[in-house]
C-alpha cells in the first residue's frame, strides 16, 4: 500500500523521485508494510566530501563529492563513480538505489552503492583529474574496500580513474588490493570483457525480447542515444549482429543514415574529432530526434530522464532497451506501456557491466584469470537467465518487465533483511 506518512518517499529531484516511485510501486505489489518500505527507501550510509583541486595554473577550485551505500544486506556495496557537472547527493542516492535492485535481480552477492563528483571531465587535464580522483578516494577511504564497497566506472570515468582509485587505496593500506575497484586496466587485474560487458548485455536482452516477440535482431533497425562506453559499444555490437543502426547521438549532436551507419568509421571519426558531429557518411540531425526515430529498438545510453511526458507519445520504437540508468520517467513509462512499447528496464538491461565487474572481483580475490570465452559464456548465461526469469514473472503476474524486475530485486533484498533480522 502506498503510505500517507510524512516520511521521505518523494523527492524534488526527478531521478530520486523516479527511483522512490518505482520502489513504492514494487512495495505496493508485494504488499509490504511501512517499516520495510522505509528501510528500503533509506540509504544505509552516505558521505559528502569537499574535493579541493589545485588547478594546473595554481589556483584552487573545490568540487563536491559523494558516496552513497544504499543497501548492504546482500553483500558489500557495488556501484560506479560518475563525473558530471549535474551530480548531486540526490542523483547519487537514486543511482545507488537502482544498483541495489540491479545486483539483486541478476543475483550478485552485492548491495547497491554509487559515487560522484560535480566535475566536467572535459574541462580538465589528465593531471587535474588524477588529483581529483586521488583526493576523493582518500576522503572516502574509511567507507570503501573490497569487502565494504567496490567502485567501478560510470559516466565520465573509465579504467584510467579506476587505476588511480586502486593505487591510492593500496598505497594508503600498504599493499596492492586489486579487488577495491572493478573496471581496471587488464594489466593491473582488470577482467577480459569488462569494457564491452554492459553493451554486450544490452544486445543479449534486446535479442531475447525480440525473439520473444517472434522477431530477429538481424535486420532490425536501432537508434542509440549516447556514444560513450555503453552506447558506442552497443552500436558496434548491434551492427556486428546484423542490425541496422540508423541513428546515433552524443551530447553535441546526432547523425542518421537510414541504410545503416558504418559504426567502425564513426568510431574512428569520434576518436579523431571527439564527437559524432561532422561525420560525413551520415546526415546531421537534431539530438532529440534520435529518441523518436522510426526504428524497432531504441537504446537510451546517455543520461537519466530523457523519455518524458513531453516526448513519450512520439516514440516510434517498439522496444526500448534502457542502457542508461533511469532514462524513462514514470509518466513516460506509463504512456509507453499504453502504446504497446516493450521496455527492458535499466536494472536488467544494463546489468552486464556489474556482472563482469563481479567476475573481475572474483578473479581478483582468487588471483586466477578467466579466458574471454569463459567471461562471454558466463555473461550470456546470466543475462539470458535473468531476462527469462523476469519475463516469466511478468507473464505469470501480469506485470510489465520493469515491475517484474523491481519486484524480484526488492523481494530478494527484503528477504535478506528478514532472514538476517534487525540488530540489536
Ligand atoms: P560515457 O561518459 O562513457 O558516455 C556518455 C555518452 O552520453 C557520451 O557520448 C556523451 O556525449 C553522451 N551524452 C551526454 N549527454 C547527452 C545528451 N543529453 N544527449 C545525447 N548524448 C548525451 O558514459 P557511459 O559509461 O557510457 O554511461 C552511459 C549511461 O549508462 C549512464 O546512465 C550510466 O549510468 C549507464 N551505465 C553505464 C555502465 C558502464 O559500464 N559504463 C553500466 C551500467 C549503466
Short mmCIF file of C-alpha atoms and ligand atoms in Angstrom, two decimals:
data_model
loop_
_atom_site.label_atom_id
_atom_site.label_comp_id
_atom_site.label_asym_id
_atom_site.label_seq_id
_atom_site.Cartn_x
_atom_site.Cartn_y
_atom_site.Cartn_z
CA UNK A 1 0.00 0.00 0.00
CA UNK A 2 1.22 3.49 -0.80
CA UNK A 3 1.72 5.11 2.57
CA UNK A 4 0.39 8.51 3.62
CA UNK A 5 3.25 9.07 6.03
CA UNK A 6 5.39 12.20 6.10
CA UNK A 7 8.49 10.02 5.59
CA UNK A 8 10.62 10.95 2.57
CA UNK A 9 9.11 8.68 -0.06
CA UNK A 10 9.12 11.56 -2.58
CA UNK A 11 11.86 13.91 -3.72
CA UNK A 12 12.19 17.17 -5.64
CA UNK A 13 14.99 15.57 -7.63
CA UNK A 14 13.46 13.84 -10.71
CA UNK A 15 15.92 10.91 -10.68
CA UNK A 16 15.40 10.21 -6.98
CA UNK A 17 11.64 10.75 -7.21
CA UNK A 18 11.56 8.26 -10.07
CA UNK A 19 13.55 5.69 -8.09
CA UNK A 20 11.39 6.18 -4.99
CA UNK A 21 8.23 5.92 -7.12
CA UNK A 22 9.45 2.65 -8.63
CA UNK A 23 10.18 1.28 -5.15
CA UNK A 24 6.73 2.37 -3.92
CA UNK A 25 5.15 0.51 -6.85
CA UNK A 26 7.07 -2.68 -6.04
CA UNK A 27 6.25 -2.35 -2.31
CA UNK A 28 2.57 -2.00 -3.21
CA UNK A 29 2.62 -5.10 -5.43
CA UNK A 30 4.45 -7.07 -2.73
CA UNK A 31 2.09 -5.80 0.00
CA UNK A 32 4.92 -4.82 2.34
CA UNK A 33 4.25 -2.69 5.41
CA UNK A 34 5.62 0.80 6.01
CA UNK A 35 8.59 -0.32 8.12
CA UNK A 36 10.16 -2.37 5.35
CA UNK A 37 9.26 0.33 2.79
CA UNK A 38 11.10 2.91 4.86
CA UNK A 39 14.07 0.60 5.36
CA UNK A 40 14.35 0.04 1.60
CA UNK A 41 13.83 3.74 0.78
CA UNK A 42 16.53 4.95 3.17
CA UNK A 43 20.23 4.86 2.21
CA UNK A 44 22.28 2.88 4.71
CA UNK A 45 25.31 5.21 4.67
CA UNK A 46 26.23 8.44 2.90
CA UNK A 47 29.32 10.57 2.84
CA UNK A 48 29.66 14.06 1.36
CA UNK A 49 33.17 15.39 0.88
CA UNK A 50 34.81 18.54 -0.38
CA UNK A 51 37.30 17.78 -3.15
CA UNK A 52 39.72 20.70 -3.41
CA UNK A 53 41.70 20.69 -6.64
CA UNK A 54 44.95 22.57 -7.26
CA UNK A 55 44.48 23.55 -10.91
CA UNK A 56 47.41 23.37 -13.32
CA UNK A 57 47.64 27.19 -13.22
CA UNK A 58 47.99 27.12 -9.41
CA UNK A 59 44.58 28.32 -8.28
CA UNK A 60 42.29 26.16 -6.16
CA UNK A 61 38.80 25.03 -7.10
CA UNK A 62 36.56 22.99 -4.80
CA UNK A 63 34.24 20.25 -6.07
CA UNK A 64 31.62 18.27 -4.18
CA UNK A 65 31.95 14.51 -3.95
CA UNK A 66 29.50 11.91 -2.66
CA UNK A 67 29.39 8.20 -1.97
CA UNK A 68 26.13 6.50 -1.02
CA UNK A 69 25.74 2.90 0.09
CA UNK A 70 22.04 2.37 -0.36
CA UNK A 71 21.84 -1.18 0.96
CA UNK A 72 24.38 -3.79 2.06
CA UNK A 73 22.12 -6.58 3.27
CA UNK A 74 23.16 -9.00 0.46
CA UNK A 75 26.85 -8.09 0.40
CA UNK A 76 29.26 -5.18 0.01
CA UNK A 77 28.15 -2.05 -1.80
CA UNK A 78 28.80 -2.02 -5.54
CA UNK A 79 28.43 0.86 -7.92
CA UNK A 80 30.03 3.31 -10.29
CA UNK A 81 31.76 6.63 -9.89
CA UNK A 82 30.27 9.44 -12.01
CA UNK A 83 31.98 12.67 -13.07
CA UNK A 84 29.38 15.10 -14.40
CA UNK A 85 28.53 18.72 -13.55
CA UNK A 86 24.94 17.77 -12.60
CA UNK A 87 26.00 15.24 -9.93
CA UNK A 88 24.42 15.91 -6.55
CA UNK A 89 23.59 13.82 -3.49
CA UNK A 90 20.02 13.06 -4.59
CA UNK A 91 21.12 11.81 -8.01
CA UNK A 92 23.73 9.61 -6.32
CA UNK A 93 21.06 8.30 -3.89
CA UNK A 94 18.83 7.40 -6.83
CA UNK A 95 21.62 5.62 -8.70
CA UNK A 96 22.72 3.75 -5.55
CA UNK A 97 19.15 2.50 -5.04
CA UNK A 98 18.98 1.27 -8.64
CA UNK A 99 22.24 -0.62 -8.06
CA UNK A 100 20.68 -2.44 -5.10
CA UNK A 101 17.81 -3.81 -7.21
CA UNK A 102 20.11 -4.45 -10.18
CA UNK A 103 22.56 -6.59 -8.20
CA UNK A 104 19.64 -8.47 -6.65
CA UNK A 105 17.78 -9.09 -9.92
CA UNK A 106 20.85 -10.69 -11.53
CA UNK A 107 21.59 -12.39 -8.19
CA UNK A 108 25.02 -10.95 -7.41
CA UNK A 109 26.21 -11.03 -3.77
CA UNK A 110 26.30 -7.24 -3.52
CA UNK A 111 24.32 -4.34 -2.21
CA UNK A 112 23.94 -1.09 -4.12
CA UNK A 113 26.20 1.97 -3.97
CA UNK A 114 27.16 4.93 -6.13
CA UNK A 115 29.54 7.84 -6.08
CA UNK A 116 30.05 11.04 -7.98
CA UNK A 117 31.76 14.38 -8.23
CA UNK A 118 30.20 17.51 -9.77
CA UNK A 119 33.05 17.95 -12.22
CA UNK A 120 33.04 18.14 -16.02
CA UNK A 121 36.00 15.96 -17.09
CA UNK A 122 36.13 17.68 -20.49
CA UNK A 123 37.22 20.89 -18.74
CA UNK A 124 40.26 19.37 -17.02
CA UNK A 125 43.67 17.98 -17.86
CA UNK A 126 44.57 14.37 -17.05
CA UNK A 127 46.81 15.63 -14.23
CA UNK A 128 43.90 17.57 -12.67
CA UNK A 129 41.57 14.59 -12.97
CA UNK A 130 44.20 12.40 -11.32
CA UNK A 131 44.50 14.82 -8.38
CA UNK A 132 40.69 14.99 -8.03
CA UNK A 133 40.36 11.20 -8.16
CA UNK A 134 43.10 10.60 -5.61
CA UNK A 135 41.79 13.26 -3.21
CA UNK A 136 38.22 11.95 -3.46
CA UNK A 137 39.44 8.39 -2.86
CA UNK A 138 41.43 9.36 0.20
CA UNK A 139 38.43 11.32 1.59
CA UNK A 140 36.10 8.31 1.33
CA UNK A 141 38.76 5.68 2.29
CA UNK A 142 37.08 4.64 5.58
CA UNK A 143 33.93 3.66 3.70
CA UNK A 144 35.31 1.68 0.75
CA UNK A 145 37.20 -1.58 0.39
CA UNK A 146 36.95 -4.99 -1.28
CA UNK A 147 34.56 -6.28 1.39
CA UNK A 148 32.81 -2.93 2.02
CA UNK A 149 32.15 -1.02 -1.16
CA UNK A 150 33.65 -1.65 -4.58
CA UNK A 151 33.76 1.15 -7.18
CA UNK A 152 33.52 0.90 -10.98
CA UNK A 153 33.42 3.33 -13.91
CA UNK A 154 30.29 5.30 -14.77
CA UNK A 155 29.64 8.40 -16.86
CA UNK A 156 32.79 10.47 -17.17
CA UNK A 157 35.14 7.88 -15.65
CA UNK A 158 36.88 4.82 -17.07
CA UNK A 159 39.67 2.36 -16.42
CA UNK A 160 42.22 5.18 -16.00
CA UNK A 161 40.32 6.58 -13.00
CA UNK A 162 39.84 3.08 -11.57
CA UNK A 163 43.62 2.54 -11.70
CA UNK A 164 44.13 5.79 -9.73
CA UNK A 165 41.50 4.76 -7.16
CA UNK A 166 43.11 1.33 -6.74
CA UNK A 167 46.58 2.84 -6.42
CA UNK A 168 45.52 5.50 -3.89
CA UNK A 169 43.69 2.93 -1.77
CA UNK A 170 46.54 0.39 -1.99
CA UNK A 171 49.28 2.91 -1.16
CA UNK A 172 47.33 4.02 1.92
CA UNK A 173 46.72 0.44 3.09
CA UNK A 174 50.33 -0.56 2.36
CA UNK A 175 49.85 -3.32 -0.18
CA UNK A 176 48.13 -3.85 -3.52
CA UNK A 177 44.39 -4.53 -3.31
CA UNK A 178 43.02 -5.02 -6.85
CA UNK A 179 39.52 -6.00 -5.62
CA UNK A 180 38.75 -2.49 -4.29
CA UNK A 181 37.63 -1.42 -7.77
CA UNK A 182 36.43 -3.10 -10.94
CA UNK A 183 36.74 -1.84 -14.49
CA UNK A 184 40.53 -1.56 -14.08
CA UNK A 185 43.01 -1.91 -16.94
CA UNK A 186 43.79 -5.54 -17.79
CA UNK A 187 47.46 -5.09 -16.85
CA UNK A 188 46.65 -4.44 -13.18
CA UNK A 189 43.94 -7.01 -12.58
CA UNK A 190 41.09 -5.93 -14.83
CA UNK A 191 38.91 -8.56 -16.43
CA UNK A 192 38.70 -9.55 -20.04
CA UNK A 193 35.38 -8.42 -21.47
CA UNK A 194 34.66 -5.71 -18.88
CA UNK A 195 34.93 -2.81 -21.33
CA UNK A 196 32.16 -4.12 -23.56
CA UNK A 197 30.15 -6.02 -20.94
CA UNK A 198 27.32 -3.52 -20.45
CA UNK A 199 26.83 -3.17 -24.19
CA UNK A 200 27.05 -6.91 -24.76
CA UNK A 201 24.42 -7.46 -22.07
CA UNK A 202 22.14 -4.89 -23.72
CA UNK A 203 22.35 -6.76 -27.01
CA UNK A 204 21.66 -10.10 -25.26
CA UNK A 205 18.43 -8.82 -23.70
CA UNK A 206 17.39 -6.95 -26.85
CA UNK A 207 17.81 -10.23 -28.73
CA UNK A 208 15.83 -12.10 -26.05
CA UNK A 209 13.00 -9.53 -26.19
CA UNK A 210 12.88 -9.55 -30.00
CA UNK A 211 12.96 -13.36 -30.10
CA UNK A 212 10.16 -13.49 -27.51
CA UNK A 213 8.07 -11.34 -29.87
CA UNK A 214 8.88 -13.60 -32.85
CA UNK A 215 11.35 -11.12 -34.35
CA UNK A 216 15.08 -11.16 -35.02
CA UNK A 217 17.94 -8.89 -34.22
CA UNK A 218 19.37 -9.33 -37.72
CA UNK A 219 17.82 -6.64 -39.89
CA UNK A 220 16.15 -4.82 -37.00
CA UNK A 221 16.51 -1.04 -37.00
CA UNK A 222 18.21 0.51 -33.99
CA UNK A 223 18.72 4.06 -32.62
CA UNK A 224 21.24 4.73 -29.86
CA UNK A 225 21.34 7.87 -27.69
CA UNK A 226 24.84 8.40 -26.25
CA UNK A 227 28.07 7.29 -27.86
CA UNK A 228 30.26 6.59 -24.84
CA UNK A 229 31.35 3.34 -23.24
CA UNK A 230 27.83 1.91 -23.34
CA UNK A 231 26.31 3.50 -26.47
CA UNK A 232 29.28 3.17 -28.81
CA UNK A 233 29.93 -0.45 -27.90
CA UNK A 234 26.22 -1.26 -28.14
CA UNK A 235 26.02 0.34 -31.60
CA UNK A 236 29.06 -1.68 -32.69
CA UNK A 237 27.73 -5.00 -31.34
CA UNK A 238 24.21 -4.43 -32.76
CA UNK A 239 25.85 -3.72 -36.10
CA UNK A 240 28.06 -6.84 -35.82
CA UNK A 241 24.89 -8.88 -35.15
CA UNK A 242 23.35 -7.66 -38.41
CA UNK A 243 21.11 -4.91 -37.02
CA UNK A 244 20.84 -1.63 -38.96
CA UNK A 245 21.91 1.23 -36.68
CA UNK A 246 20.23 4.24 -38.27
CA UNK A 247 20.64 6.97 -35.59
CA UNK A 248 23.35 7.76 -33.07
CA UNK A 249 23.74 10.84 -30.85
CA UNK A 250 26.08 12.26 -28.25
CA UNK A 251 25.99 15.40 -26.11
CA UNK A 252 26.92 17.56 -29.12
CA UNK A 253 24.62 16.31 -31.88
CA UNK A 254 23.43 13.31 -33.86
CA UNK A 255 23.88 11.51 -37.17
CA UNK A 256 21.49 9.44 -39.24
CA UNK A 257 21.73 7.04 -42.16
CA UNK A 258 18.61 5.03 -42.98
CA UNK A 259 20.74 2.41 -44.73
CA UNK A 260 22.74 1.91 -41.53
CA UNK A 261 25.64 3.92 -40.15
CA UNK A 262 29.12 2.49 -40.60
CA UNK A 263 29.88 2.22 -36.90
CA UNK A 264 33.56 1.45 -37.33
CA UNK A 265 34.03 4.55 -39.45
CA UNK A 266 32.00 6.54 -36.91
CA UNK A 267 34.21 5.27 -34.05
CA UNK A 268 37.29 6.38 -35.98
CA UNK A 269 35.69 9.80 -36.60
CA UNK A 270 34.83 10.19 -32.87
CA UNK A 271 38.36 9.17 -31.88
CA UNK A 272 39.71 11.98 -34.05
CA UNK A 273 37.01 14.66 -33.66
CA UNK A 274 35.73 13.97 -30.13
CA UNK A 275 32.09 13.81 -31.23
CA UNK A 276 29.75 12.23 -33.79
CA UNK A 277 29.22 15.75 -35.15
CA UNK A 278 30.83 16.24 -38.55
CA UNK A 279 30.65 12.57 -39.58
CA UNK A 280 30.43 12.77 -43.34
CA UNK A 281 28.91 9.35 -44.02
CA UNK A 282 25.55 10.31 -42.46
CA UNK A 283 23.17 13.25 -42.17
CA UNK A 284 23.44 15.63 -39.24
CA UNK A 285 20.17 15.60 -37.27
CA UNK A 286 18.87 17.06 -34.04
CA UNK A 287 19.89 15.02 -30.97
CA UNK A 288 16.31 14.85 -29.63
CA UNK A 289 15.08 13.24 -32.88
CA UNK A 290 17.02 10.06 -32.06
CA UNK A 291 14.54 9.28 -29.30
CA UNK A 292 11.59 9.45 -31.68
CA UNK A 293 13.26 7.79 -34.68
CA UNK A 294 11.29 5.29 -36.74
CA UNK A 295 13.15 2.19 -35.56
CA UNK A 296 12.42 -1.17 -33.93
CA UNK A 297 14.76 -0.77 -30.97
CA UNK A 298 15.66 2.41 -29.11
CA UNK A 299 18.64 2.30 -26.73
CA UNK A 300 18.90 5.38 -24.50
CA UNK A 301 22.51 5.11 -23.32
CA UNK A 302 23.38 8.60 -22.07
CA UNK A 303 21.69 10.29 -19.11
CA UNK A 304 18.56 9.92 -16.98
CA UNK A 305 15.04 11.29 -17.55
CA UNK A 306 15.23 11.68 -21.35
CA UNK A 307 11.95 9.89 -22.12
CA UNK A 308 9.34 12.12 -20.52
CA UNK A 309 5.70 13.09 -20.74
CA UNK A 310 6.76 15.54 -23.48
CA UNK A 311 8.13 13.01 -25.98
CA UNK A 312 6.82 9.56 -24.92
CA UNK A 313 3.85 9.67 -27.30
CA UNK A 314 6.24 10.36 -30.18
CA UNK A 315 8.43 7.31 -29.57
CA UNK A 316 8.05 5.00 -32.56
CA UNK A 317 10.36 2.20 -31.43
CA UNK A 318 8.51 -0.91 -30.24
CA UNK A 319 11.32 -1.89 -27.89
CA UNK A 320 13.15 0.44 -25.53
CA UNK A 321 16.22 -1.21 -24.05
CA UNK A 322 17.49 1.01 -21.24
CA UNK A 323 21.27 1.26 -21.46
CA UNK A 324 21.36 4.37 -19.26
CA UNK A 325 20.21 4.37 -15.67
CA UNK A 326 16.77 5.91 -15.21
CA UNK A 327 16.24 7.23 -18.77
CA UNK A 328 12.41 6.90 -18.58
CA UNK A 329 10.31 8.96 -16.16
CA UNK A 330 7.36 7.21 -14.52
CA UNK A 331 4.85 9.20 -16.58
CA UNK A 332 6.67 8.27 -19.79
CA UNK A 333 6.80 4.65 -18.65
CA UNK A 334 3.00 4.61 -18.33
CA UNK A 335 2.50 6.26 -21.74
CA UNK A 336 4.92 3.89 -23.48
CA UNK A 337 3.25 0.90 -21.83
CA UNK A 338 -0.20 2.06 -23.04
CA UNK A 339 1.25 2.49 -26.54
CA UNK A 340 2.39 -1.14 -26.55
CA UNK A 341 6.12 -0.42 -26.27
CA UNK A 342 8.12 -3.16 -24.53
CA UNK A 343 10.63 -1.61 -22.11
CA UNK A 344 13.54 -3.73 -20.95
CA UNK A 345 14.33 -1.84 -17.72
CA UNK A 346 17.73 -0.48 -16.77
CA UNK A 347 18.19 -2.75 -13.74
CA UNK A 348 18.06 -5.72 -16.11
CA UNK A 349 19.20 -4.30 -19.47
CA UNK A 350 22.43 -2.65 -18.34
CA UNK A 351 23.41 -5.24 -15.72
CA UNK A 352 26.10 -6.75 -17.96
CA UNK A 353 28.65 -4.27 -16.61
CA UNK A 354 28.13 -5.16 -12.97
CA UNK A 355 28.03 -8.86 -13.83
CA UNK A 356 31.51 -8.74 -15.38
CA UNK A 357 32.60 -6.43 -12.54
CA UNK A 358 31.57 -9.27 -10.24
CA UNK A 359 33.64 -11.66 -12.37
CA UNK A 360 36.59 -9.24 -12.09
CA UNK A 361 36.23 -9.12 -8.28
CA UNK A 362 36.01 -12.92 -8.06
CA UNK A 363 39.11 -13.26 -10.25
CA UNK A 364 40.99 -10.66 -8.17
CA UNK A 365 40.04 -12.42 -4.92
CA UNK A 366 41.26 -15.76 -6.36
CA UNK A 367 44.17 -14.24 -8.33
CA UNK A 368 43.16 -16.54 -11.15
CA UNK A 369 42.20 -15.10 -14.52
CA UNK A 370 39.47 -16.38 -16.81
CA UNK A 371 39.56 -16.50 -20.60
CA UNK A 372 37.48 -14.35 -22.97
CA UNK A 373 35.31 -17.36 -23.76
CA UNK A 374 34.64 -18.07 -20.07
CA UNK A 375 33.63 -14.44 -19.48
CA UNK A 376 31.40 -14.28 -22.56
CA UNK A 377 29.66 -17.58 -21.77
CA UNK A 378 29.03 -16.70 -18.15
CA UNK A 379 27.81 -13.20 -19.04
CA UNK A 380 25.45 -14.53 -21.71
CA UNK A 381 24.15 -17.21 -19.31
CA UNK A 382 23.45 -14.75 -16.50
CA UNK A 383 21.85 -12.07 -18.74
CA UNK A 384 19.63 -14.52 -20.57
CA UNK A 385 18.53 -16.42 -17.48
CA UNK A 386 17.78 -13.13 -15.65
CA UNK A 387 15.75 -11.98 -18.68
CA UNK A 388 13.85 -15.29 -18.76
CA UNK A 389 13.14 -15.13 -15.03
CA UNK A 390 11.84 -11.55 -15.28
CA UNK A 391 9.79 -12.31 -18.41
CA UNK A 392 8.20 -15.37 -16.71
CA UNK A 393 7.38 -13.38 -13.61
CA UNK A 394 5.89 -10.60 -15.75
CA UNK A 395 3.79 -13.12 -17.67
CA UNK A 396 2.63 -15.06 -14.58
CA UNK A 397 1.67 -11.94 -12.61
CA UNK A 398 0.52 -9.71 -15.48
CA UNK A 399 3.24 -7.14 -14.84
CA UNK A 400 5.49 -5.05 -17.08
CA UNK A 401 9.10 -6.18 -17.36
CA UNK A 402 10.07 -3.20 -15.18
CA UNK A 403 7.64 -4.05 -12.40
CA UNK A 404 8.60 -7.73 -12.56
CA UNK A 405 12.33 -6.91 -12.34
CA UNK A 406 11.75 -4.48 -9.48
CA UNK A 407 9.57 -6.95 -7.61
CA UNK A 408 12.19 -9.71 -7.94
CA UNK A 409 15.01 -7.37 -6.86
CA UNK A 410 13.13 -5.72 -4.00
CA UNK A 411 11.88 -9.07 -2.71
CA UNK A 412 15.40 -10.53 -2.63
CA UNK A 413 16.67 -7.57 -0.63
CA UNK A 414 13.68 -7.63 1.73
CA UNK A 415 14.19 -11.39 2.23
CA UNK A 416 17.82 -10.75 3.19
CA UNK A 417 16.65 -8.22 5.80
CA UNK A 418 14.06 -10.61 7.17
CA UNK A 419 16.49 -13.55 7.37
CA UNK A 420 19.27 -11.52 8.96
CA UNK A 421 16.92 -9.83 11.43
CA UNK A 422 17.29 -6.37 12.92
CA UNK A 423 20.29 -5.62 15.13
CA UNK A 424 20.12 -5.10 18.08
P1 LIG B 1 30.21 7.81 -21.01
O1 LIG B 1 30.63 9.02 -20.26
O2 LIG B 1 31.23 6.87 -21.49
O3 LIG B 1 29.30 8.25 -22.26
C1 LIG B 1 28.17 9.07 -22.14
C2 LIG B 1 27.72 9.44 -23.54
O4 LIG B 1 26.48 10.14 -23.46
C3 LIG B 1 28.69 10.39 -24.25
O5 LIG B 1 28.76 10.03 -25.63
C4 LIG B 1 28.01 11.75 -24.11
O6 LIG B 1 28.39 12.67 -25.13
C5 LIG B 1 26.59 11.33 -24.23
N1 LIG B 1 25.61 12.30 -23.73
C6 LIG B 1 25.65 13.04 -22.60
N2 LIG B 1 24.57 13.83 -22.53
C7 LIG B 1 23.83 13.57 -23.64
C8 LIG B 1 22.61 14.07 -24.15
N3 LIG B 1 21.91 15.00 -23.49
N4 LIG B 1 22.15 13.57 -25.33
C9 LIG B 1 22.85 12.64 -26.01
N5 LIG B 1 24.01 12.13 -25.57
C10 LIG B 1 24.49 12.60 -24.41
O7 LIG B 1 29.15 7.07 -20.04
P2 LIG B 1 28.71 5.54 -20.07
O8 LIG B 1 29.56 4.77 -19.14
O9 LIG B 1 28.53 5.11 -21.49
O10 LIG B 1 27.29 5.64 -19.35
C11 LIG B 1 26.10 6.00 -20.05
C12 LIG B 1 24.91 5.60 -19.21
O11 LIG B 1 24.96 4.19 -18.98
C13 LIG B 1 24.84 6.24 -17.82
O12 LIG B 1 23.49 6.42 -17.49
C14 LIG B 1 25.44 5.18 -16.92
O13 LIG B 1 24.99 5.29 -15.59
C15 LIG B 1 24.89 3.92 -17.59
N6 LIG B 1 25.63 2.70 -17.29
C16 LIG B 1 26.96 2.60 -17.57
C17 LIG B 1 27.61 1.40 -17.31
C18 LIG B 1 29.05 1.19 -17.68
O14 LIG B 1 29.52 0.04 -17.59
N7 LIG B 1 29.77 2.20 -18.13
C19 LIG B 1 26.92 0.32 -16.73
C20 LIG B 1 25.56 0.48 -16.46
C21 LIG B 1 24.92 1.66 -16.76
#
